[in-house]
Amino acid sequence: MLVAAAVCPCPPLLVPEVASGAAPELDAVRAACADALGVLAAARPDRLLVVGPAGEEGLGTFPEGSRGSFRGFGVEVGVQLGRAGGSAPELPPSLAVAAWLLERVGWADAPVEGLGVREPLAAERCIEVGKEIAAGPDRVAMLVMGDASACRTLKAPGYLDERAEPFDAAVARALGAGDLSALKALDAGLAYELKASGRAPWQVLAGAAEGAGLSGTLLHESAPYGVGYLVAAWS
């Protein structure tokens, strides 16, 4: 049973050591993410599942204790998902950012696991995965990582695309309202063209939230560097 969810962006720039001199520019995003994680803690879940974009096909699971780092971004910062030790696959960047956010707030409220969702995964499969997550008797909270479009300005990673701003606005409305139908209806092809890495994780959330009766609150919306960053909390 899904009892709460937080939606956060996943740029490695959220880690101040990666952002370096630009770190203060994302302080508002970091603060909103911390607020969203507070909603998860208040729900007192039995376990926390972190879902984020990862690679090109299928699904990947990451048990508690999985480690990641930001060495690929030029800094020696390591992270761990939850507190348990042990060997496990290295976390993809989106889940490494999630682990950093959880460490930042001192998460110790429930065991943590990770699920990497590959970019092209069809909406129907994402929704099915979400339903499977919520089907058990445990009180599950979800931390859902993913960016909106990366095509908001000429200097954005995907250059300027006039479809990006309305796409992001529609996602922001859906996340803020807890609108499951709108999230399920997101166009996977358009999301891919706009480099919106959050599409599949958001649709996993939509599947998991069916029948949960959660209401949403949009905590932050911005587009620094031409990339849409959205933070929301569902409870």
Tab-separated table of N, CA and C in Angstrom, residues 79-230:
chain	number	residue	atom	x	y	z
A	79	VAL	N	28.176	7.854	-1.969
A	79	VAL	CA	26.894	7.778	-1.266
A	79	VAL	C	26.501	6.313	-1.116
A	80	GLN	N	25.575	6.073	-0.207
A	80	GLN	CA	25.058	4.723	0.009
A	80	GLN	C	23.555	4.795	0.192
A	81	LEU	N	22.855	3.844	-0.395
A	81	LEU	CA	21.399	3.794	-0.299
A	81	LEU	C	21.023	3.095	1.005
A	82	GLY	N	20.525	3.845	1.966
A	82	GLY	CA	20.175	3.271	3.254
A	82	GLY	C	21.408	2.988	4.090
A	83	ARG	N	21.232	2.195	5.140
A	83	ARG	CA	22.299	1.997	6.112
A	83	ARG	C	22.935	0.623	6.065
A	84	ALA	N	22.248	-0.368	5.546
A	84	ALA	CA	22.791	-1.728	5.529
A	84	ALA	C	24.005	-1.811	4.619
A	85	GLY	N	24.970	-2.669	4.983
A	85	GLY	CA	26.156	-2.838	4.173
A	85	GLY	C	25.992	-3.963	3.180
A	86	GLY	N	27.084	-4.289	2.501
A	86	GLY	CA	27.042	-5.401	1.563
A	86	GLY	C	27.365	-4.958	0.157
A	87	SER	N	27.729	-5.907	-0.683
A	87	SER	CA	28.067	-5.601	-2.068
A	87	SER	C	26.794	-5.561	-2.900
A	88	ALA	N	26.780	-4.683	-3.871
A	88	ALA	CA	25.595	-4.531	-4.721
A	88	ALA	C	26.003	-3.771	-5.973
A	89	PRO	N	25.160	-3.761	-7.016
A	89	PRO	CA	25.481	-2.991	-8.213
A	89	PRO	C	25.621	-1.508	-7.895
A	90	GLU	N	26.466	-0.820	-8.652
A	90	GLU	CA	26.637	0.617	-8.432
A	90	GLU	C	25.374	1.362	-8.845
A	91	LEU	N	25.016	2.338	-8.046
A	91	LEU	CA	23.810	3.115	-8.315
A	91	LEU	C	23.970	3.961	-9.573
A	92	PRO	N	22.931	4.042	-10.403
A	92	PRO	CA	22.954	4.992	-11.508
A	92	PRO	C	22.875	6.411	-10.947
A	93	PRO	N	23.232	7.423	-11.742
A	93	PRO	CA	23.272	8.797	-11.223
A	93	PRO	C	21.991	9.261	-10.540
A	94	SER	N	20.830	8.925	-11.096
A	94	SER	CA	19.582	9.408	-10.491
A	94	SER	C	19.397	8.865	-9.084
A	95	LEU	N	19.733	7.595	-8.870
A	95	LEU	CA	19.585	7.002	-7.544
A	95	LEU	C	20.712	7.449	-6.617
A	96	ALA	N	21.878	7.780	-7.181
A	96	ALA	CA	22.946	8.350	-6.359
A	96	ALA	C	22.532	9.717	-5.826
A	97	VAL	N	21.870	10.519	-6.649
A	97	VAL	CA	21.359	11.811	-6.175
A	97	VAL	C	20.320	11.594	-5.077
A	98	ALA	N	19.446	10.600	-5.254
A	98	ALA	CA	18.456	10.287	-4.224
A	98	ALA	C	19.136	9.893	-2.921
A	99	ALA	N	20.174	9.049	-3.017
A	99	ALA	CA	20.904	8.632	-1.819
A	99	ALA	C	21.532	9.835	-1.135
A	100	TRP	N	22.055	10.767	-1.934
A	100	TRP	CA	22.633	11.990	-1.354
A	100	TRP	C	21.563	12.812	-0.626
A	101	LEU	N	20.388	12.953	-1.238
A	101	LEU	CA	19.303	13.697	-0.588
A	101	LEU	C	18.906	13.039	0.732
A	102	LEU	N	18.821	11.708	0.735
A	102	LEU	CA	18.431	10.994	1.953
A	102	LEU	C	19.493	11.141	3.039
A	103	GLU	N	20.757	11.062	2.653
A	103	GLU	CA	21.826	11.263	3.628
A	103	GLU	C	21.795	12.692	4.180
A	104	ARG	N	21.474	13.634	3.322
A	104	ARG	CA	21.449	15.049	3.718
A	104	ARG	C	20.424	15.302	4.822
A	105	VAL	N	19.286	14.600	4.765
A	105	VAL	CA	18.259	14.803	5.802
A	105	VAL	C	18.377	13.788	6.931
A	106	GLY	N	19.396	12.919	6.851
A	106	GLY	CA	19.587	11.924	7.903
A	106	GLY	C	18.497	10.875	7.941
A	107	TRP	N	18.071	10.402	6.760
A	107	TRP	CA	16.980	9.432	6.702
A	107	TRP	C	17.312	8.174	7.491
A	108	ALA	N	16.459	7.829	8.427
A	108	ALA	CA	16.614	6.587	9.191
A	108	ALA	C	15.251	6.030	9.559
A	109	ASP	N	14.228	6.415	8.781
A	109	ASP	CA	12.849	6.096	9.145
A	109	ASP	C	12.379	4.739	8.650
A	110	ALA	N	13.043	4.182	7.648
A	110	ALA	CA	12.625	2.885	7.094
A	110	ALA	C	13.728	2.369	6.190
A	111	PRO	N	13.793	1.060	5.968
A	111	PRO	CA	14.750	0.509	5.007
A	111	PRO	C	14.512	1.095	3.615
A	112	VAL	N	15.593	1.192	2.842
A	112	VAL	CA	15.539	1.834	1.525
A	112	VAL	C	15.994	0.854	0.447
A	113	GLU	N	15.255	0.795	-0.638
A	113	GLU	CA	15.634	0.029	-1.824
A	113	GLU	C	15.527	0.931	-3.040
A	114	GLY	N	16.181	0.538	-4.133
A	114	GLY	CA	16.153	1.331	-5.353
A	114	GLY	C	15.622	0.555	-6.536
A	115	LEU	N	14.986	1.263	-7.454
A	115	LEU	CA	14.507	0.685	-8.705
A	115	LEU	C	14.884	1.625	-9.840
A	116	GLY	N	15.724	1.144	-10.757
A	116	GLY	CA	16.071	1.924	-11.928
A	116	GLY	C	15.140	1.581	-13.077
A	117	VAL	N	14.500	2.590	-13.641
A	117	VAL	CA	13.537	2.400	-14.731
A	117	VAL	C	14.175	2.879	-16.029
A	118	ARG	N	14.273	1.991	-16.996
A	118	ARG	CA	14.937	2.338	-18.246
A	118	ARG	C	14.090	3.290	-19.071
A	119	GLU	N	14.743	4.191	-19.748
A	119	GLU	CA	14.086	5.297	-20.441
A	119	GLU	C	12.930	4.893	-21.362
A	120	PRO	N	13.087	3.910	-22.253
A	120	PRO	CA	12.009	3.647	-23.219
A	120	PRO	C	10.878	2.770	-22.691
A	121	LEU	N	10.868	2.423	-21.422
A	121	LEU	CA	9.849	1.512	-20.911
A	121	LEU	C	8.454	2.072	-21.185
A	122	ALA	N	7.604	1.253	-21.787
A	122	ALA	CA	6.269	1.700	-22.194
A	122	ALA	C	5.432	2.111	-20.990
A	123	ALA	N	4.521	3.044	-21.227
A	123	ALA	CA	3.671	3.534	-20.150
A	123	ALA	C	2.909	2.401	-19.480
A	124	GLU	N	2.394	1.478	-20.275
A	124	GLU	CA	1.607	0.376	-19.714
A	124	GLU	C	2.430	-0.455	-18.744
A	125	ARG	N	3.694	-0.698	-19.091
A	125	ARG	CA	4.563	-1.480	-18.218
A	125	ARG	C	4.919	-0.690	-16.958
A	126	CYS	N	5.162	0.610	-17.113
A	126	CYS	CA	5.452	1.456	-15.943
A	126	CYS	C	4.288	1.404	-14.947
A	127	ILE	N	3.089	1.523	-15.453
A	127	ILE	CA	1.903	1.509	-14.590
A	127	ILE	C	1.756	0.151	-13.921
A	128	GLU	N	2.016	-0.911	-14.670
A	128	GLU	CA	1.944	-2.258	-14.112
A	128	GLU	C	2.964	-2.441	-12.990
A	129	VAL	N	4.179	-1.937	-13.198
A	129	VAL	CA	5.214	-2.016	-12.162
A	129	VAL	C	4.763	-1.274	-10.907
A	130	GLY	N	4.165	-0.113	-11.093
A	130	GLY	CA	3.666	0.644	-9.951
A	130	GLY	C	2.619	-0.118	-9.163
A	131	LYS	N	1.716	-0.761	-9.866
A	131	LYS	CA	0.684	-1.550	-9.188
A	131	LYS	C	1.309	-2.685	-8.383
A	132	GLU	N	2.348	-3.308	-8.943
A	132	GLU	CA	3.026	-4.389	-8.233
A	132	GLU	C	3.693	-3.876	-6.957
A	133	ILE	N	4.245	-2.678	-7.017
A	133	ILE	CA	4.902	-2.086	-5.850
A	133	ILE	C	3.909	-1.909	-4.707
A	134	ALA	N	2.706	-1.475	-5.029
A	134	ALA	CA	1.713	-1.154	-3.997
A	134	ALA	C	0.859	-2.340	-3.592
A	135	ALA	N	1.060	-3.488	-4.214
A	135	ALA	CA	0.148	-4.612	-4.001
A	135	ALA	C	0.345	-5.317	-2.668
A	136	GLY	N	1.506	-5.219	-2.071
A	136	GLY	CA	1.776	-5.951	-0.836
A	136	GLY	C	1.180	-5.299	0.392
A	137	PRO	N	1.317	-5.956	1.537
A	137	PRO	CA	0.728	-5.435	2.776
A	137	PRO	C	1.547	-4.320	3.421
A	138	ASP	N	2.821	-4.159	3.025
A	138	ASP	CA	3.678	-3.144	3.637
A	138	ASP	C	3.179	-1.739	3.320
A	139	ARG	N	3.438	-0.847	4.260
A	139	ARG	CA	3.204	0.588	4.033
A	139	ARG	C	4.434	1.128	3.300
A	140	VAL	N	4.265	1.424	2.021
A	140	VAL	CA	5.386	1.814	1.173
A	140	VAL	C	5.340	3.315	0.894
A	141	ALA	N	6.484	3.958	1.005
A	141	ALA	CA	6.642	5.328	0.526
A	141	ALA	C	7.566	5.287	-0.685
A	142	MET	N	7.401	6.247	-1.577
A	142	MET	CA	8.215	6.295	-2.787
A	142	MET	C	8.898	7.648	-2.911
A	143	LEU	N	10.175	7.615	-3.246
A	143	LEU	CA	10.917	8.809	-3.648
A	143	LEU	C	11.164	8.665	-5.139
A	144	VAL	N	10.516	9.509	-5.913
A	144	VAL	CA	10.491	9.376	-7.369
A	144	VAL	C	11.371	10.467	-7.972
A	145	MET	N	12.449	10.037	-8.624
A	145	MET	CA	13.432	10.958	-9.176
A	145	MET	C	13.232	11.122	-10.678
A	146	GLY	N	13.456	12.326	-11.178
A	146	GLY	CA	13.379	12.533	-12.622
A	146	GLY	C	13.221	13.998	-12.971
A	147	ASP	N	13.859	14.411	-14.043
A	147	ASP	CA	13.763	15.785	-14.514
A	147	ASP	C	12.646	15.920	-15.545
A	148	ALA	N	12.142	17.133	-15.671
A	148	ALA	CA	11.220	17.443	-16.764
A	148	ALA	C	12.053	17.692	-18.023
A	149	SER	N	11.560	18.477	-18.964
A	149	SER	CA	12.236	18.624	-20.248
A	149	SER	C	13.609	19.283	-20.091
A	150	ALA	N	14.483	19.003	-21.034
A	150	ALA	CA	15.806	19.629	-21.063
A	150	ALA	C	15.950	20.477	-22.319
A	151	CYS	N	14.847	21.157	-22.682
A	151	CYS	CA	14.800	21.905	-23.946
A	151	CYS	C	14.124	23.260	-23.761
A	152	ARG	N	14.364	23.891	-22.615
A	152	ARG	CA	13.621	25.116	-22.312
A	152	ARG	C	14.282	26.388	-22.854
A	153	THR	N	15.582	26.345	-23.168
A	153	THR	CA	16.291	27.525	-23.657
A	153	THR	C	17.274	27.124	-24.759
A	154	LEU	N	17.835	28.127	-25.416
A	154	LEU	CA	18.814	27.867	-26.471
A	154	LEU	C	20.051	27.160	-25.939
A	155	LYS	N	20.384	27.406	-24.668
A	155	LYS	CA	21.585	26.814	-24.076
A	155	LYS	C	21.280	25.530	-23.306
A	156	ALA	N	20.039	25.069	-23.349
A	156	ALA	CA	19.668	23.833	-22.658
A	156	ALA	C	20.354	22.643	-23.306
A	157	PRO	N	20.497	21.535	-22.568
A	157	PRO	CA	21.140	20.342	-23.146
A	157	PRO	C	20.497	19.875	-24.447
A	158	GLY	N	19.191	20.043	-24.581
A	158	GLY	CA	18.499	19.607	-25.791
A	158	GLY	C	18.129	20.743	-26.725
A	159	TYR	N	18.727	21.940	-26.511
A	159	TYR	CA	18.422	23.128	-27.300
A	159	TYR	C	16.962	23.537	-27.053
A	160	LEU	N	16.525	24.600	-27.645
A	160	LEU	CA	15.174	25.123	-27.428
A	160	LEU	C	14.147	24.367	-28.258
A	161	ASP	N	13.090	23.923	-27.574
A	161	ASP	CA	11.959	23.281	-28.249
A	161	ASP	C	10.695	23.925	-27.684
A	162	GLU	N	9.877	24.496	-28.552
A	162	GLU	CA	8.692	25.221	-28.100
A	162	GLU	C	7.687	24.329	-27.387
A	163	ARG	N	7.801	23.016	-27.552
A	163	ARG	CA	6.889	22.102	-26.883
A	163	ARG	C	7.268	21.856	-25.429
A	164	ALA	N	8.474	22.256	-25.048
A	164	ALA	CA	8.992	21.910	-23.723
A	164	ALA	C	8.232	22.602	-22.598
A	165	GLU	N	8.019	23.891	-22.723
A	165	GLU	CA	7.368	24.614	-21.633
A	165	GLU	C	5.944	24.121	-21.371
A	166	PRO	N	5.095	23.942	-22.399
A	166	PRO	CA	3.760	23.405	-22.116
A	166	PRO	C	3.793	21.971	-21.578
A	167	PHE	N	4.754	21.170	-22.029
A	167	PHE	CA	4.887	19.814	-21.485
A	167	PHE	C	5.184	19.889	-19.995
A	168	ASP	N	6.150	20.698	-19.620
A	168	ASP	CA	6.513	20.820	-18.203
A	168	ASP	C	5.358	21.359	-17.372
A	169	ALA	N	4.624	22.319	-17.935
A	169	ALA	CA	3.491	22.896	-17.207
A	169	ALA	C	2.420	21.838	-16.951
A	170	ALA	N	2.191	20.971	-17.935
A	170	ALA	CA	1.199	19.912	-17.770
A	170	ALA	C	1.638	18.918	-16.697
A	171	VAL	N	2.922	18.572	-16.683
A	171	VAL	CA	3.430	17.657	-15.660
A	171	VAL	C	3.327	18.304	-14.276
A	172	ALA	N	3.674	19.583	-14.189
A	172	ALA	CA	3.588	20.287	-12.906
A	172	ALA	C	2.157	20.274	-12.368
A	173	ARG	N	1.190	20.520	-13.256
A	173	ARG	CA	-0.217	20.486	-12.825
A	173	ARG	C	-0.596	19.099	-12.341
A	174	ALA	N	-0.166	18.074	-13.067
A	174	ALA	CA	-0.520	16.696	-12.702
A	174	ALA	C	0.101	16.302	-11.367
A	175	LEU	N	1.363	16.637	-11.171
A	175	LEU	CA	2.018	16.297	-9.907
A	175	LEU	C	1.429	17.090	-8.748
A	176	GLY	N	1.098	18.344	-9.000
A	176	GLY	CA	0.529	19.171	-7.938
A	176	GLY	C	-0.866	18.748	-7.542
A	177	ALA	N	-1.589	18.172	-8.482
A	177	ALA	CA	-2.971	17.753	-8.213
A	177	ALA	C	-3.081	16.273	-7.893
A	178	GLY	N	-1.983	15.549	-8.000
A	178	GLY	CA	-2.079	14.094	-7.848
A	178	GLY	C	-2.955	13.478	-8.923
A	179	ASP	N	-2.861	14.004	-10.138
A	179	ASP	CA	-3.728	13.589	-11.239
A	179	ASP	C	-3.140	12.349	-11.917
A	180	LEU	N	-3.614	11.189	-11.539
A	180	LEU	CA	-3.069	9.940	-12.052
A	180	LEU	C	-3.343	9.778	-13.542
A	181	SER	N	-4.520	10.153	-13.965
A	181	SER	CA	-4.875	10.006	-15.386
A	181	SER	C	-3.950	10.829	-16.269
A	182	ALA	N	-3.656	12.044	-15.843
A	182	ALA	CA	-2.784	12.904	-16.637
A	182	ALA	C	-1.369	12.338	-16.708
A	183	LEU	N	-0.872	11.791	-15.615
A	183	LEU	CA	0.465	11.204	-15.618
A	183	LEU	C	0.515	9.957	-16.497
A	184	LYS	N	-0.517	9.130	-16.402
A	184	LYS	CA	-0.555	7.923	-17.236
A	184	LYS	C	-0.612	8.260	-18.722
A	185	ALA	N	-1.208	9.399	-19.055
A	185	ALA	CA	-1.402	9.777	-20.455
A	185	ALA	C	-0.207	10.507	-21.051
A	186	LEU	N	0.871	10.722	-20.279
A	186	LEU	CA	2.033	11.410	-20.826
A	186	LEU	C	2.560	10.661	-22.051
A	187	ASP	N	2.883	11.397	-23.078
A	187	ASP	CA	3.349	10.836	-24.339
A	187	ASP	C	4.820	10.446	-24.208
A	188	ALA	N	5.100	9.149	-24.225
A	188	ALA	CA	6.474	8.669	-24.046
A	188	ALA	C	7.388	9.170	-25.163
A	189	GLY	N	6.877	9.201	-26.377
A	189	GLY	CA	7.684	9.672	-27.495
A	189	GLY	C	8.048	11.134	-27.363
A	190	LEU	N	7.087	11.961	-26.996
A	190	LEU	CA	7.351	13.384	-26.806
A	190	LEU	C	8.316	13.603	-25.653
A	191	ALA	N	8.097	12.879	-24.561
A	191	ALA	CA	8.989	13.006	-23.412
A	191	ALA	C	10.424	12.669	-23.804
A	192	TYR	N	10.597	11.630	-24.608
A	192	TYR	CA	11.935	11.240	-25.046
A	192	TYR	C	12.563	12.334	-25.907
A	193	GLU	N	11.778	12.902	-26.812
A	193	GLU	CA	12.293	13.970	-27.677
A	193	GLU	C	12.686	15.196	-26.866
A	194	LEU	N	11.972	15.454	-25.784
A	194	LEU	CA	12.255	16.611	-24.933
A	194	LEU	C	13.261	16.290	-23.832
A	195	LYS	N	13.787	15.053	-23.836
A	195	LYS	CA	14.784	14.614	-22.859
A	195	LYS	C	14.266	14.728	-21.426
A	196	ALA	N	12.975	14.417	-21.240
A	196	ALA	CA	12.364	14.448	-19.912
A	196	ALA	C	12.576	13.089	-19.244
A	197	SER	N	13.580	12.997	-18.398
A	197	SER	CA	13.958	11.700	-17.823
A	197	SER	C	12.956	11.191	-16.790
A	198	GLY	N	12.061	12.054	-16.319
A	198	GLY	CA	11.131	11.641	-15.277
A	198	GLY	C	9.884	10.919	-15.757
A	199	ARG	N	9.668	10.870	-17.065
A	199	ARG	CA	8.401	10.323	-17.571
A	199	ARG	C	8.105	8.930	-17.032
A	200	ALA	N	9.025	7.991	-17.205
A	200	ALA	CA	8.764	6.610	-16.774
A	200	ALA	C	8.602	6.511	-15.251
A	201	PRO	N	9.491	7.112	-14.432
A	201	PRO	CA	9.273	7.073	-12.986
A	201	PRO	C	7.939	7.685	-12.553
A	202	TRP	N	7.532	8.784	-13.194
A	202	TRP	CA	6.237	9.388	-12.832
A	202	TRP	C	5.097	8.429	-13.133
A	203	GLN	N	5.210	7.678	-14.220
A	203	GLN	CA	4.137	6.738	-14.554
A	203	GLN	C	4.154	5.519	-13.639
A	204	VAL	N	5.317	5.129	-13.139
A	204	VAL	CA	5.366	4.096	-12.101
A	204	VAL	C	4.620	4.596	-10.861
A	205	LEU	N	4.860	5.832	-10.483
A	205	LEU	CA	4.142	6.417	-9.349
A	205	LEU	C	2.639	6.410	-9.584
A	206	ALA	N	2.215	6.769	-10.788
A	206	ALA	CA	0.777	6.788	-11.088
A	206	ALA	C	0.156	5.414	-10.902
A	207	GLY	N	0.864	4.368	-11.311
A	207	GLY	CA	0.350	3.017	-11.101
A	207	GLY	C	0.283	2.639	-9.642
A	208	ALA	N	1.313	3.013	-8.884
A	208	ALA	CA	1.354	2.666	-7.464
A	208	ALA	C	0.289	3.407	-6.658
A	209	ALA	N	-0.088	4.591	-7.114
A	209	ALA	CA	-1.009	5.420	-6.346
A	209	ALA	C	-2.479	5.119	-6.605
A	210	GLU	N	-2.761	4.204	-7.521
A	210	GLU	CA	-4.164	3.867	-7.793
A	210	GLU	C	-4.853	3.375	-6.523
A	211	GLY	N	-5.952	4.008	-6.182
A	211	GLY	CA	-6.717	3.590	-5.018
A	211	GLY	C	-6.143	4.032	-3.683
A	212	ALA	N	-5.008	4.733	-3.693
A	212	ALA	CA	-4.375	5.134	-2.432
A	212	ALA	C	-5.014	6.383	-1.834
A	213	GLY	N	-5.704	7.153	-2.648
A	213	GLY	CA	-6.380	8.352	-2.151
A	213	GLY	C	-5.436	9.452	-1.714
A	214	LEU	N	-4.262	9.557	-2.338
A	214	LEU	CA	-3.289	10.581	-1.954
A	214	LEU	C	-3.594	11.899	-2.668
A	215	SER	N	-3.314	12.989	-1.997
A	215	SER	CA	-3.436	14.309	-2.613
A	215	SER	C	-2.045	14.895	-2.802
A	216	GLY	N	-1.886	15.687	-3.855
A	216	GLY	CA	-0.565	16.212	-4.195
A	216	GLY	C	-0.409	17.679	-3.877
A	217	THR	N	0.843	18.084	-3.672
A	217	THR	CA	1.204	19.487	-3.482
A	217	THR	C	2.473	19.754	-4.275
A	218	LEU	N	2.448	20.760	-5.125
A	218	LEU	CA	3.640	21.149	-5.869
A	218	LEU	C	4.457	22.094	-5.007
A	219	LEU	N	5.681	21.708	-4.687
A	219	LEU	CA	6.528	22.475	-3.780
A	219	LEU	C	7.517	23.373	-4.506
A	220	HIS	N	7.841	23.032	-5.739
A	220	HIS	CA	8.838	23.839	-6.464
A	220	HIS	C	8.707	23.588	-7.953
A	221	GLU	N	8.914	24.649	-8.715
A	221	GLU	CA	8.920	24.560	-10.184
A	221	GLU	C	9.890	25.600	-10.717
A	222	SER	N	10.885	25.167	-11.451
A	222	SER	CA	11.847	26.097	-12.047
A	222	SER	C	12.502	25.434	-13.242
A	223	ALA	N	13.298	26.211	-13.976
A	223	ALA	CA	13.989	25.656	-15.146
A	223	ALA	C	15.376	26.276	-15.284
A	224	PRO	N	16.230	26.130	-14.269
A	224	PRO	CA	17.595	26.631	-14.411
A	224	PRO	C	18.356	25.833	-15.461
A	225	TYR	N	19.231	26.504	-16.177
A	225	TYR	CA	20.034	25.836	-17.206
A	225	TYR	C	19.167	25.228	-18.303
A	226	GLY	N	17.916	25.675	-18.418
A	226	GLY	CA	17.029	25.183	-19.466
A	226	GLY	C	16.442	23.815	-19.221
A	227	VAL	N	16.542	23.315	-17.967
A	227	VAL	CA	16.007	21.997	-17.609
A	227	VAL	C	14.907	22.187	-16.569
A	228	GLY	N	13.780	21.522	-16.755
A	228	GLY	CA	12.662	21.655	-15.826
A	228	GLY	C	12.876	20.831	-14.567
A	229	TYR	N	12.819	21.501	-13.416
A	229	TYR	CA	12.939	20.832	-12.124
A	229	TYR	C	11.630	20.985	-11.370
A	230	LEU	N	11.038	19.863	-10.981
A	230	LEU	CA	9.775	19.862	-10.257
A	230	LEU	C	9.926	19.084	-8.952
